[in-house]
PDB file of C-alpha atoms and ligand atoms in Angstrom:
ATOM      1  CA  MET A  25      17.718  20.784  -3.065  1.00  0.00           C
ATOM      2  CA  LYS A  26      16.192  17.822  -2.783  1.00  0.00           C
ATOM      3  CA  ILE A  27      14.528  15.226  -5.447  1.00  0.00           C
ATOM      4  CA  GLN A  28      12.127  12.637  -4.564  1.00  0.00           C
ATOM      5  CA  ARG A  29      11.963  10.060  -6.959  1.00  0.00           C
ATOM      6  CA  SER A  30       8.889   7.994  -5.277  1.00  0.00           C
ATOM      7  CA  PHE A  31       8.541   5.438  -7.794  1.00  0.00           C
ATOM      8  CA  ASP A  32      12.796   4.136  -6.812  1.00  0.00           C
ATOM      9  CA  GLU A  33      11.885   5.484  -3.425  1.00  0.00           C
ATOM     10  CA  GLU A  34      12.836   2.282  -0.371  1.00  0.00           C
ATOM     11  CA  ARG A  35      12.510   4.711   2.620  1.00  0.00           C
ATOM     12  CA  PRO A  36       8.868   4.312   4.653  1.00  0.00           C
ATOM     13  CA  THR A  37       6.759   6.642   2.718  1.00  0.00           C
ATOM     14  CA  LEU A  38       3.215   8.106   4.229  1.00  0.00           C
ATOM     15  CA  TYR A  39       0.774   8.088   0.963  1.00  0.00           C
ATOM     16  CA  LEU A  40      -2.298  10.839   1.248  1.00  0.00           C
ATOM     17  CA  VAL A  41      -4.897   8.896  -0.328  1.00  0.00           C
ATOM     18  CA  SER A  42      -7.686   9.802  -2.327  1.00  0.00           C
ATOM     19  CA  THR A  43     -10.786   8.526  -1.254  1.00  0.00           C
ATOM     20  CA  PRO A  44     -14.807   8.977  -2.977  1.00  0.00           C
ATOM     21  CA  ILE A  45     -16.955  12.021  -2.458  1.00  0.00           C
ATOM     22  CA  GLY A  46     -19.765  10.037  -2.308  1.00  0.00           C
ATOM     23  CA  ASN A  47     -20.194   7.444  -4.564  1.00  0.00           C
ATOM     24  CA  LEU A  48     -18.037   3.934  -3.534  1.00  0.00           C
ATOM     25  CA  ALA A  49     -17.872   3.336  -7.521  1.00  0.00           C
ATOM     26  CA  ASP A  50     -14.891   6.578  -7.319  1.00  0.00           C
ATOM     27  CA  MET A  51     -12.521   4.429  -6.111  1.00  0.00           C
ATOM     28  CA  THR A  52      -8.854   3.870  -8.016  1.00  0.00           C
ATOM     29  CA  TYR A  53      -7.473   0.608  -7.987  1.00  0.00           C
ATOM     30  CA  ARG A  54      -4.229   2.212  -6.895  1.00  0.00           C
ATOM     31  CA  ALA A  55      -6.079   3.267  -3.429  1.00  0.00           C
ATOM     32  CA  ILE A  56      -6.482   0.223  -2.867  1.00  0.00           C
ATOM     33  CA  THR A  57      -3.369  -1.367  -3.247  1.00  0.00           C
ATOM     34  CA  VAL A  58      -2.028   1.465  -1.630  1.00  0.00           C
ATOM     35  CA  LEU A  59      -4.238   1.265   1.635  1.00  0.00           C
ATOM     36  CA  LYS A  60      -3.385  -2.862   1.397  1.00  0.00           C
ATOM     37  CA  ASP A  61       0.047  -2.408   1.523  1.00  0.00           C
ATOM     38  CA  VAL A  62       0.912  -0.007   4.326  1.00  0.00           C
ATOM     39  CA  ASP A  63       0.940  -0.292   8.149  1.00  0.00           C
ATOM     40  CA  THR A  64      -1.567   1.993   9.272  1.00  0.00           C
ATOM     41  CA  VAL A  65      -3.950   3.791   7.370  1.00  0.00           C
ATOM     42  CA  PHE A  66      -4.408   7.442   9.252  1.00  0.00           C
ATOM     43  CA  ALA A  67      -8.422   8.932   8.767  1.00  0.00           C
ATOM     44  CA  GLU A  68     -10.333  11.691  10.006  1.00  0.00           C
ATOM     45  CA  ASP A  69     -13.166   9.560  10.831  1.00  0.00           C
ATOM     46  CA  THR A  70     -12.552   5.893  11.822  1.00  0.00           C
ATOM     47  CA  ARG A  71     -15.988   4.508  11.475  1.00  0.00           C
ATOM     48  CA  THR A  72     -16.028   6.161   7.974  1.00  0.00           C
ATOM     49  CA  SER A  73     -13.147   5.194   6.203  1.00  0.00           C
ATOM     50  CA  LYS A  74     -13.489   1.867   7.822  1.00  0.00           C
ATOM     51  CA  ILE A  75     -17.257   1.461   5.482  1.00  0.00           C
ATOM     52  CA  LEU A  76     -15.042   2.366   2.495  1.00  0.00           C
ATOM     53  CA  LEU A  77     -12.208   0.163   4.003  1.00  0.00           C
ATOM     54  CA  ASP A  78     -14.579  -3.185   4.426  1.00  0.00           C
ATOM     55  CA  HIS A  79     -15.960  -2.728   1.444  1.00  0.00           C
ATOM     56  CA  TYR A  80     -13.174  -3.251  -0.951  1.00  0.00           C
ATOM     57  CA  GLY A  81     -11.334  -5.797   1.666  1.00  0.00           C
ATOM     58  CA  VAL A  82      -8.740  -3.905   3.567  1.00  0.00           C
ATOM     59  CA  SER A  83      -8.053  -5.274   6.730  1.00  0.00           C
ATOM     60  CA  THR A  84      -5.511  -2.728   7.459  1.00  0.00           C
ATOM     61  CA  PRO A  85      -5.441  -1.293  11.426  1.00  0.00           C
ATOM     62  CA  LEU A  86      -7.816   2.444  11.001  1.00  0.00           C
ATOM     63  CA  GLN A  87      -6.351   5.574  13.341  1.00  0.00           C
ATOM     64  CA  SER A  88      -7.992   8.226  14.009  1.00  0.00           C
ATOM     65  CA  PHE A  89      -6.566  11.723  12.393  1.00  0.00           C
ATOM     66  CA  HIS A  90      -8.203  14.818  13.005  1.00  0.00           C
ATOM     67  CA  ALA A  91      -7.758  18.719  12.995  1.00  0.00           C
ATOM     68  CA  TYR A  92      -7.432  18.787  16.884  1.00  0.00           C
ATOM     69  CA  ASN A  93      -5.121  16.492  17.143  1.00  0.00           C
ATOM     70  CA  GLU A  94      -2.934  17.033  14.385  1.00  0.00           C
ATOM     71  CA  ASP A  95       0.499  17.524  16.588  1.00  0.00           C
ATOM     72  CA  ASP A  96       0.086  14.863  18.190  1.00  0.00           C
ATOM     73  CA  LYS A  97      -0.538  12.533  15.410  1.00  0.00           C
ATOM     74  CA  ALA A  98       2.459  13.613  13.767  1.00  0.00           C
ATOM     75  CA  ALA A  99       3.896  11.957  15.935  1.00  0.00           C
ATOM     76  CA  SER A 100       2.914   8.588  16.292  1.00  0.00           C
ATOM     77  CA  VAL A 101       2.897   8.589  11.543  1.00  0.00           C
ATOM     78  CA  LEU A 102       6.920   9.739  12.723  1.00  0.00           C
ATOM     79  CA  LYS A 103       7.327   6.936  15.211  1.00  0.00           C
ATOM     80  CA  THR A 104       5.493   4.406  12.475  1.00  0.00           C
ATOM     81  CA  LEU A 105       8.166   5.977  10.086  1.00  0.00           C
ATOM     82  CA  ARG A 106      10.840   5.463  11.738  1.00  0.00           C
ATOM     83  CA  HIS A 107      10.478   1.719  12.343  1.00  0.00           C
ATOM     84  CA  GLY A 108       9.964   1.637   8.917  1.00  0.00           C
ATOM     85  CA  LYS A 109       6.906   1.165   8.111  1.00  0.00           C
ATOM     86  CA  SER A 110       4.429   2.991   5.125  1.00  0.00           C
ATOM     87  CA  VAL A 111       1.535   5.342   6.221  1.00  0.00           C
ATOM     88  CA  ALA A 112      -1.940   6.241   4.731  1.00  0.00           C
ATOM     89  CA  LEU A 113      -3.150   9.092   5.380  1.00  0.00           C
ATOM     90  CA  VAL A 114      -7.526   9.530   3.875  1.00  0.00           C
ATOM     91  CA  SER A 115      -9.918  12.201   4.738  1.00  0.00           C
ATOM     92  CA  ASP A 116     -13.803  11.644   5.148  1.00  0.00           C
ATOM     93  CA  ALA A 117     -14.013  12.482   2.007  1.00  0.00           C
ATOM     94  CA  GLY A 118     -12.307  13.525  -1.492  1.00  0.00           C
ATOM     95  CA  THR A 119      -8.191  15.054  -1.635  1.00  0.00           C
ATOM     96  CA  PRO A 120      -6.990  14.980   2.116  1.00  0.00           C
ATOM     97  CA  LEU A 121      -5.482  18.390   3.013  1.00  0.00           C
ATOM     98  CA  ILE A 122      -8.083  19.567   0.910  1.00  0.00           C
ATOM     99  CA  SER A 123     -10.022  21.842   3.063  1.00  0.00           C
ATOM    100  CA  ASP A 124      -8.844  18.974   4.739  1.00  0.00           C
ATOM    101  CA  PRO A 125      -6.439  17.514   7.917  1.00  0.00           C
ATOM    102  CA  GLY A 126      -2.889  16.683   7.085  1.00  0.00           C
ATOM    103  CA  ALA A 127      -1.075  20.247   5.589  1.00  0.00           C
ATOM    104  CA  ARG A 128       0.832  20.121   9.008  1.00  0.00           C
ATOM    105  CA  LEU A 129       1.635  16.737   8.932  1.00  0.00           C
ATOM    106  CA  VAL A 130       3.470  16.603   5.165  1.00  0.00           C
ATOM    107  CA  GLN A 131       5.294  19.191   6.125  1.00  0.00           C
ATOM    108  CA  VAL A 132       6.217  17.431   9.719  1.00  0.00           C
ATOM    109  CA  VAL A 133       7.057  14.388   7.429  1.00  0.00           C
ATOM    110  CA  LEU A 134       9.145  16.311   4.613  1.00  0.00           C
ATOM    111  CA  GLU A 135      11.278  18.113   7.316  1.00  0.00           C
ATOM    112  CA  GLU A 136      12.363  13.944   8.384  1.00  0.00           C
ATOM    113  CA  ASP A 137      13.394  13.389   4.835  1.00  0.00           C
ATOM    114  CA  PHE A 138      10.853  11.427   4.253  1.00  0.00           C
ATOM    115  CA  PRO A 139       8.942  10.825   1.055  1.00  0.00           C
ATOM    116  CA  VAL A 140       5.416  11.852   0.550  1.00  0.00           C
ATOM    117  CA  VAL A 141       3.375  10.502  -2.387  1.00  0.00           C
ATOM    118  CA  PRO A 142      -0.224  11.616  -3.873  1.00  0.00           C
ATOM    119  CA  LEU A 143      -2.456   9.673  -5.155  1.00  0.00           C
ATOM    120  CA  PRO A 144      -4.203  11.140  -6.854  1.00  0.00           C
ATOM    121  CA  GLY A 145      -8.595  11.082  -7.163  1.00  0.00           C
ATOM    122  CA  ALA A 146     -12.001  12.900  -5.916  1.00  0.00           C
ATOM    123  CA  SER A 147     -11.881  16.438  -5.737  1.00  0.00           C
ATOM    124  CA  ALA A 148     -15.469  18.357  -4.793  1.00  0.00           C
ATOM    125  CA  ALA A 149     -13.535  21.443  -6.087  1.00  0.00           C
ATOM    126  CA  LEU A 150     -12.524  19.752  -9.186  1.00  0.00           C
ATOM    127  CA  SER A 151     -15.443  17.832  -9.745  1.00  0.00           C
ATOM    128  CA  ALA A 152     -17.870  21.340  -9.573  1.00  0.00           C
ATOM    129  CA  LEU A 153     -15.170  23.413 -11.800  1.00  0.00           C
ATOM    130  CA  ILE A 154     -14.983  21.258 -14.864  1.00  0.00           C
ATOM    131  CA  VAL A 155     -18.909  20.950 -14.864  1.00  0.00           C
ATOM    132  CA  SER A 156     -19.421  24.413 -14.258  1.00  0.00           C
ATOM    133  CA  GLY A 157     -19.462  25.710 -17.974  1.00  0.00           C
ATOM    134  CA  MET A 158     -16.638  29.056 -16.795  1.00  0.00           C
ATOM    135  CA  GLN A 159     -13.589  29.235 -17.931  1.00  0.00           C
ATOM    136  CA  PRO A 160     -12.027  26.025 -16.466  1.00  0.00           C
ATOM    137  CA  HIS A 161      -8.517  28.364 -15.344  1.00  0.00           C
ATOM    138  CA  PRO A 162      -7.205  30.331 -14.549  1.00  0.00           C
ATOM    139  CA  TYR A 163      -9.298  28.978 -10.832  1.00  0.00           C
ATOM    140  CA  LEU A 164      -8.952  29.769  -7.435  1.00  0.00           C
ATOM    141  CA  PHE A 165      -9.749  28.084  -4.892  1.00  0.00           C
ATOM    142  CA  PHE A 166     -10.996  29.057  -1.836  1.00  0.00           C
ATOM    143  CA  GLY A 167     -12.486  26.709   0.208  1.00  0.00           C
ATOM    144  CA  PHE A 168     -15.125  27.679   3.466  1.00  0.00           C
ATOM    145  CA  LEU A 169     -15.922  31.489   3.323  1.00  0.00           C
ATOM    146  CA  PRO A 170     -15.899  32.753   7.169  1.00  0.00           C
ATOM    147  CA  GLN A 171     -19.002  32.304   8.510  1.00  0.00           C
ATOM    148  CA  LYS A 172     -20.066  35.385   9.503  1.00  0.00           C
ATOM    149  CA  SER A 173     -21.618  38.142   7.287  1.00  0.00           C
ATOM    150  CA  GLY A 174     -18.996  41.097   7.987  1.00  0.00           C
ATOM    151  CA  ALA A 175     -15.706  38.666   7.604  1.00  0.00           C
ATOM    152  CA  ARG A 176     -17.376  37.144   4.472  1.00  0.00           C
ATOM    153  CA  GLN A 177     -18.040  40.191   2.432  1.00  0.00           C
ATOM    154  CA  LYS A 178     -13.732  41.046   3.832  1.00  0.00           C
ATOM    155  CA  VAL A 179     -12.565  38.475   2.268  1.00  0.00           C
ATOM    156  CA  LEU A 180     -14.762  38.448  -1.316  1.00  0.00           C
ATOM    157  CA  LYS A 181     -14.113  41.650  -1.406  1.00  0.00           C
ATOM    158  CA  ASP A 182     -10.353  40.762  -1.879  1.00  0.00           C
ATOM    159  CA  PHE A 183     -11.485  38.709  -5.325  1.00  0.00           C
ATOM    160  CA  LYS A 184     -13.496  41.719  -6.264  1.00  0.00           C
ATOM    161  CA  HIS A 185     -11.360  42.524  -8.941  1.00  0.00           C
ATOM    162  CA  THR A 186      -9.820  38.671  -9.956  1.00  0.00           C
ATOM    163  CA  SER A 187     -10.974  37.317 -13.252  1.00  0.00           C
ATOM    164  CA  HIS A 188     -10.245  34.138 -11.460  1.00  0.00           C
ATOM    165  CA  THR A 189     -12.610  31.867 -11.464  1.00  0.00           C
ATOM    166  CA  LEU A 190     -13.941  31.406  -8.083  1.00  0.00           C
ATOM    167  CA  ILE A 191     -14.383  28.274  -5.968  1.00  0.00           C
ATOM    168  CA  PHE A 192     -15.928  27.776  -2.286  1.00  0.00           C
ATOM    169  CA  TYR A 193     -17.252  25.257   0.001  1.00  0.00           C
ATOM    170  CA  GLU A 194     -20.411  26.120   1.674  1.00  0.00           C
ATOM    171  CA  SER A 195     -22.963  24.058   3.951  1.00  0.00           C
ATOM    172  CA  PRO A 196     -26.370  24.556   3.464  1.00  0.00           C
ATOM    173  CA  HIS A 197     -27.984  26.638   6.334  1.00  0.00           C
ATOM    174  CA  ARG A 198     -25.197  29.533   4.765  1.00  0.00           C
ATOM    175  CA  LEU A 199     -25.535  28.833   0.883  1.00  0.00           C
ATOM    176  CA  LYS A 200     -27.899  31.874   0.788  1.00  0.00           C
ATOM    177  CA  LYS A 201     -27.214  34.208   2.755  1.00  0.00           C
ATOM    178  CA  THR A 202     -23.579  33.693   0.779  1.00  0.00           C
ATOM    179  CA  LEU A 203     -24.929  33.606  -2.454  1.00  0.00           C
ATOM    180  CA  ALA A 204     -25.769  37.720  -0.758  1.00  0.00           C
ATOM    181  CA  ASP A 205     -23.254  38.822   0.362  1.00  0.00           C
ATOM    182  CA  MET A 206     -21.719  37.684  -3.360  1.00  0.00           C
ATOM    183  CA  ARG A 207     -24.447  39.847  -4.953  1.00  0.00           C
ATOM    184  CA  THR A 208     -22.765  42.241  -2.586  1.00  0.00           C
ATOM    185  CA  VAL A 209     -20.089  42.441  -3.258  1.00  0.00           C
ATOM    186  CA  PHE A 210     -19.512  41.127  -6.574  1.00  0.00           C
ATOM    187  CA  GLY A 211     -22.718  41.817  -8.657  1.00  0.00           C
ATOM    188  CA  ASN A 212     -24.470  40.507 -10.688  1.00  0.00           C
ATOM    189  CA  ARG A 213     -22.533  37.103 -12.144  1.00  0.00           C
ATOM    190  CA  ASN A 214     -23.263  33.506 -12.725  1.00  0.00           C
ATOM    191  CA  VAL A 215     -23.197  31.130 -10.546  1.00  0.00           C
ATOM    192  CA  THR A 216     -23.106  27.538 -10.329  1.00  0.00           C
ATOM    193  CA  ILE A 217     -24.322  25.711  -7.600  1.00  0.00           C
ATOM    194  CA  ALA A 218     -22.797  21.860  -7.987  1.00  0.00           C
ATOM    195  CA  ARG A 219     -25.055  19.142  -4.621  1.00  0.00           C
ATOM    196  CA  GLU A 220     -24.272  16.160  -3.648  1.00  0.00           C
ATOM    197  CA  LEU A 221     -21.978  15.112  -7.211  1.00  0.00           C
ATOM    198  CA  THR A 222     -21.457  11.786  -7.855  1.00  0.00           C
ATOM    199  CA  LYS A 223     -24.112  10.940  -5.324  1.00  0.00           C
ATOM    200  CA  LYS A 224     -28.336   9.793  -6.534  1.00  0.00           C
ATOM    201  CA  PHE A 225     -28.991  13.762  -5.587  1.00  0.00           C
ATOM    202  CA  GLU A 226     -26.702  15.281  -7.844  1.00  0.00           C
ATOM    203  CA  GLU A 227     -27.929  18.405  -9.235  1.00  0.00           C
ATOM    204  CA  ILE A 228     -25.988  21.045 -11.169  1.00  0.00           C
ATOM    205  CA  LEU A 229     -28.025  24.507 -10.626  1.00  0.00           C
ATOM    206  CA  ARG A 230     -26.585  27.592 -13.227  1.00  0.00           C
ATOM    207  CA  LEU A 231     -28.357  30.636 -12.409  1.00  0.00           C
ATOM    208  CA  ARG A 232     -27.148  34.702 -12.135  1.00  0.00           C
ATOM    209  CA  LEU A 233     -26.628  36.202  -8.847  1.00  0.00           C
ATOM    210  CA  ASP A 234     -29.961  38.744  -9.384  1.00  0.00           C
ATOM    211  CA  GLU A 235     -31.997  35.422  -9.126  1.00  0.00           C
ATOM    212  CA  ILE A 236     -31.342  33.867  -5.811  1.00  0.00           C
ATOM    213  CA  GLU A 237     -34.874  35.007  -4.604  1.00  0.00           C
ATOM    214  CA  ASN A 238     -35.674  31.718  -6.905  1.00  0.00           C
ATOM    215  CA  LEU A 239     -33.608  29.728  -5.596  1.00  0.00           C
ATOM    216  CA  PRO A 240     -35.310  26.399  -3.530  1.00  0.00           C
ATOM    217  CA  ASP A 241     -34.513  25.021  -0.222  1.00  0.00           C
ATOM    218  CA  LEU A 242     -30.641  22.984  -0.319  1.00  0.00           C
ATOM    219  CA  LYS A 243     -29.809  20.298   1.440  1.00  0.00           C
ATOM    220  CA  GLY A 244     -26.901  17.614   1.031  1.00  0.00           C
ATOM    221  CA  GLU A 245     -22.771  18.905  -0.099  1.00  0.00           C
ATOM    222  CA  MET A 246     -22.032  21.887  -2.355  1.00  0.00           C
ATOM    223  CA  VAL A 247     -19.758  23.692  -4.140  1.00  0.00           C
ATOM    224  CA  ILE A 248     -20.457  27.358  -5.261  1.00  0.00           C
ATOM    225  CA  VAL A 249     -18.112  28.069  -8.133  1.00  0.00           C
ATOM    226  CA  VAL A 250     -18.031  31.993  -9.432  1.00  0.00           C
ATOM    227  CA  GLU A 251     -17.199  33.660 -12.652  1.00  0.00           C
ATOM    228  CA  GLY A 252     -14.341  36.078 -12.247  1.00  0.00           C
ATOM    229  CA  ALA A 253     -14.318  38.910 -12.863  1.00  0.00           C
ATOM    230  CA  SER A 254     -15.223  40.522 -16.691  1.00  0.00           C
ATOM    231  CA  ALA A 255     -11.802  41.994 -18.783  1.00  0.00           C
ATOM    232  CA  ASP A 256     -13.700  45.816 -18.006  1.00  0.00           C
ATOM    233  CA  GLU A 257     -14.181  45.170 -13.821  1.00  0.00           C
ATOM    234  CA  ALA A 258     -10.482  43.934 -13.554  1.00  0.00           C
ATOM    235  CA  PHE A 259      -8.804  46.202 -16.204  1.00  0.00           C
ATOM    236  CA  THR A 260      -9.651  49.983 -15.593  1.00  0.00           C
ATOM    237  CA  GLN A 261      -7.518  52.373 -13.586  1.00  0.00           C
ATOM    238  CA  SER A 262     -10.669  53.421 -10.814  1.00  0.00           C
ATOM    239  CA  ASP A 263     -11.065  49.746 -10.206  1.00  0.00           C
ATOM    240  CA  LEU A 264      -7.543  49.524  -9.546  1.00  0.00           C
ATOM    241  CA  VAL A 265      -7.523  51.831  -7.563  1.00  0.00           C
ATOM    242  CA  GLU A 266     -10.469  51.939  -5.317  1.00  0.00           C
ATOM    243  CA  HIS A 267      -9.149  48.163  -4.981  1.00  0.00           C
ATOM    244  CA  VAL A 268      -6.162  49.597  -3.233  1.00  0.00           C
ATOM    245  CA  GLN A 269      -8.171  51.121  -1.441  1.00  0.00           C
ATOM    246  CA  THR A 270     -10.544  49.041   0.094  1.00  0.00           C
ATOM    247  CA  VAL A 271      -7.456  46.711   0.934  1.00  0.00           C
ATOM    248  CA  ILE A 272      -6.347  50.423   3.196  1.00  0.00           C
ATOM    249  CA  ASP A 273      -9.307  50.532   4.678  1.00  0.00           C
ATOM    250  CA  ASP A 274     -10.144  47.738   5.828  1.00  0.00           C
ATOM    251  CA  GLY A 275      -6.082  48.099   7.710  1.00  0.00           C
ATOM    252  CA  GLU A 276      -3.103  47.295   5.550  1.00  0.00           C
ATOM    253  CA  SER A 277      -0.402  49.758   5.154  1.00  0.00           C
ATOM    254  CA  GLU A 278      -0.630  51.325   1.717  1.00  0.00           C
ATOM    255  CA  MET A 279       2.231  49.022   0.498  1.00  0.00           C
ATOM    256  CA  GLU A 280       1.219  46.339   1.466  1.00  0.00           C
ATOM    257  CA  ALA A 281      -2.489  46.728  -0.383  1.00  0.00           C
ATOM    258  CA  ILE A 282      -0.027  47.508  -3.490  1.00  0.00           C
ATOM    259  CA  LYS A 283       1.444  44.210  -3.312  1.00  0.00           C
ATOM    260  CA  LYS A 284      -1.336  42.599  -2.608  1.00  0.00           C
ATOM    261  CA  VAL A 285      -3.391  44.099  -4.990  1.00  0.00           C
ATOM    262  CA  ALA A 286      -0.745  43.603  -7.470  1.00  0.00           C
ATOM    263  CA  ARG A 287      -0.991  39.406  -6.619  1.00  0.00           C
ATOM    264  CA  LEU A 288      -4.287  38.908  -6.065  1.00  0.00           C
ATOM    265  CA  ARG A 289      -4.064  40.983 -10.232  1.00  0.00           C
ATOM    266  CA  LYS A 290      -1.518  39.278 -11.257  1.00  0.00           C
ATOM    267  CA  LEU A 291      -0.004  43.134 -12.339  1.00  0.00           C
ATOM    268  CA  LYS A 292       3.032  44.269 -12.033  1.00  0.00           C
ATOM    269  CA  LYS A 293       3.768  46.019  -7.948  1.00  0.00           C
ATOM    270  CA  ASN A 294       5.653  48.870  -9.851  1.00  0.00           C
ATOM    271  CA  THR A 295       1.670  49.257 -12.406  1.00  0.00           C
ATOM    272  CA  VAL A 296      -0.201  49.160  -9.376  1.00  0.00           C
ATOM    273  CA  TYR A 297       1.860  51.426  -7.045  1.00  0.00           C
ATOM    274  CA  MET A 298       2.011  54.071 -10.735  1.00  0.00           C
ATOM    275  CA  ALA A 299      -1.635  54.254 -10.949  1.00  0.00           C
ATOM    276  CA  PHE A 300      -2.364  54.970  -7.144  1.00  0.00           C
ATOM    277  CA  LYS A 301       0.096  57.443  -7.312  1.00  0.00           C
ATOM    278  CA  GLN A 302      -0.912  58.866 -10.373  1.00  0.00           C
ATOM    279  CA  HIS A 303      -5.082  58.863  -9.130  1.00  0.00           C
ATOM    280  CA  LYS A 304      -3.503  60.423  -5.701  1.00  0.00           C
ATOM    281  CA  SER A 305      -1.547  63.646  -6.880  1.00  0.00           C
ATOM    282  CA  GLN A 306      -5.078  64.413  -9.106  1.00  0.00           C
ATOM    283  CA  ASP A 307      -6.918  63.856  -5.705  1.00  0.00           C
ATOM    284  CA  ASP A 308      -4.293  66.484  -3.972  1.00  0.00           C
ATOM    285  CA  GLN A 309      -4.755  68.305  -6.973  1.00  0.00           C
ATOM    286  CA  GLU A 310      -8.404  69.711  -6.770  1.00  0.00           C
TER     287      GLU A 310
HETATM  288  N1  SAM B 407     -11.462  17.184   1.212  1.00  0.00           N
HETATM  289  C1  SAM B 407     -12.394  17.179   0.182  1.00  0.00           C
HETATM  290  C2  SAM B 407     -12.377  17.657  -1.563  1.00  0.00           C
HETATM  291  O1  SAM B 407     -11.110  16.778  -1.502  1.00  0.00           O
HETATM  292  O2  SAM B 407     -13.443  18.221  -2.021  1.00  0.00           O
HETATM  293  C3  SAM B 407     -13.338  17.989   0.329  1.00  0.00           C
HETATM  294  C4  SAM B 407     -13.557  18.226   2.664  1.00  0.00           C
HETATM  295  S1  SAM B 407     -14.695  19.714   2.578  1.00  0.00           S
HETATM  296  C5  SAM B 407     -14.365  19.321   4.406  1.00  0.00           C
HETATM  297  C6  SAM B 407     -15.737  19.103   2.951  1.00  0.00           C
HETATM  298  C7  SAM B 407     -17.119  19.604   1.857  1.00  0.00           C
HETATM  299  O3  SAM B 407     -16.165  19.475   0.163  1.00  0.00           O
HETATM  300  C8  SAM B 407     -18.391  19.751   2.024  1.00  0.00           C
HETATM  301  O4  SAM B 407     -18.787  20.883   2.671  1.00  0.00           O
HETATM  302  C9  SAM B 407     -18.370  20.269   0.375  1.00  0.00           C
HETATM  303  O5  SAM B 407     -18.453  21.971  -0.229  1.00  0.00           O
HETATM  304  C10 SAM B 407     -17.850  19.522  -0.425  1.00  0.00           C
HETATM  305  N2  SAM B 407     -18.310  18.723  -1.366  1.00  0.00           N
HETATM  306  C11 SAM B 407     -17.363  17.275  -0.373  1.00  0.00           C
HETATM  307  N3  SAM B 407     -18.356  16.282  -1.371  1.00  0.00           N
HETATM  308  C12 SAM B 407     -19.147  17.344  -1.725  1.00  0.00           C
HETATM  309  C13 SAM B 407     -20.210  16.728  -3.271  1.00  0.00           C
HETATM  310  N4  SAM B 407     -20.446  14.965  -3.458  1.00  0.00           N
HETATM  311  N5  SAM B 407     -21.202  17.067  -3.750  1.00  0.00           N
HETATM  312  C14 SAM B 407     -20.165  18.175  -3.293  1.00  0.00           C
HETATM  313  N6  SAM B 407     -19.670  19.175  -3.029  1.00  0.00           N
HETATM  314  C15 SAM B 407     -18.910  17.783  -2.193  1.00  0.00           C
END
């Protein structure tokens, strides 16, 4: 066991600093202080982050940190930490690591026993969730779905039976196709589209999936929040069996499918196993 007491630390530290998702005023005082105090700020796009840093009078040097150069950049973060200097990671917008680079960096920094400290702030996913009008928890944040319809539907099928509220990031040009796939897989459910959050044209659209033909063309950044499966959908035995069968049809072994369904529905593996076996033995007798 390793225990990090963030506010007693004297070792150089990696700070994960959240930044606004569109509204500059959503910066926290603590974020500004930390960005001023560290030796280097690693940023996804240094030009984007420079605008923010200039706005708040932060003159700390910036270095780029992209998903494609994460391993190389992780090495230079480690080098800075080993020289006794703290660093910050920011993404273009919102909370670093959340559909943004940084997860690998956190792993390697922890492996070398340097502290990692989170600075909370804006998050498109959580803002959309709390404004959706849907049950705020349990929720399941997925991020970006696959771009091709077949692969997208396959992922959506995994969540068809979960009662968790579902959160997805999506680009405007794929929105309608993704909603159509959701209607195919989930049937008719409530959906909230939270667009341009915190910005001048912020818009929250609440609709049912059978209304998507009436949806205007939407631009900008957006989050899709989908109502979870109803109690009936989530827990009837035939759905459970159908769910296991869908996962098997998608290429998993029977045992893996049972484990996966149990995990997704927060059920005991044995409950899913018994339901599936009982159904199979009925089928065999017929
Ligand atoms: N790290 C960010 C966060 O904490 O929310 C997310 C980064 S991800 C690369 C960008 C996606 O987040 C966008 O395509 C969109 O789905 C969502 N997003 C970011 N800013 C948004 C905003 N202002 N309004 C709605 N969605 C937003």
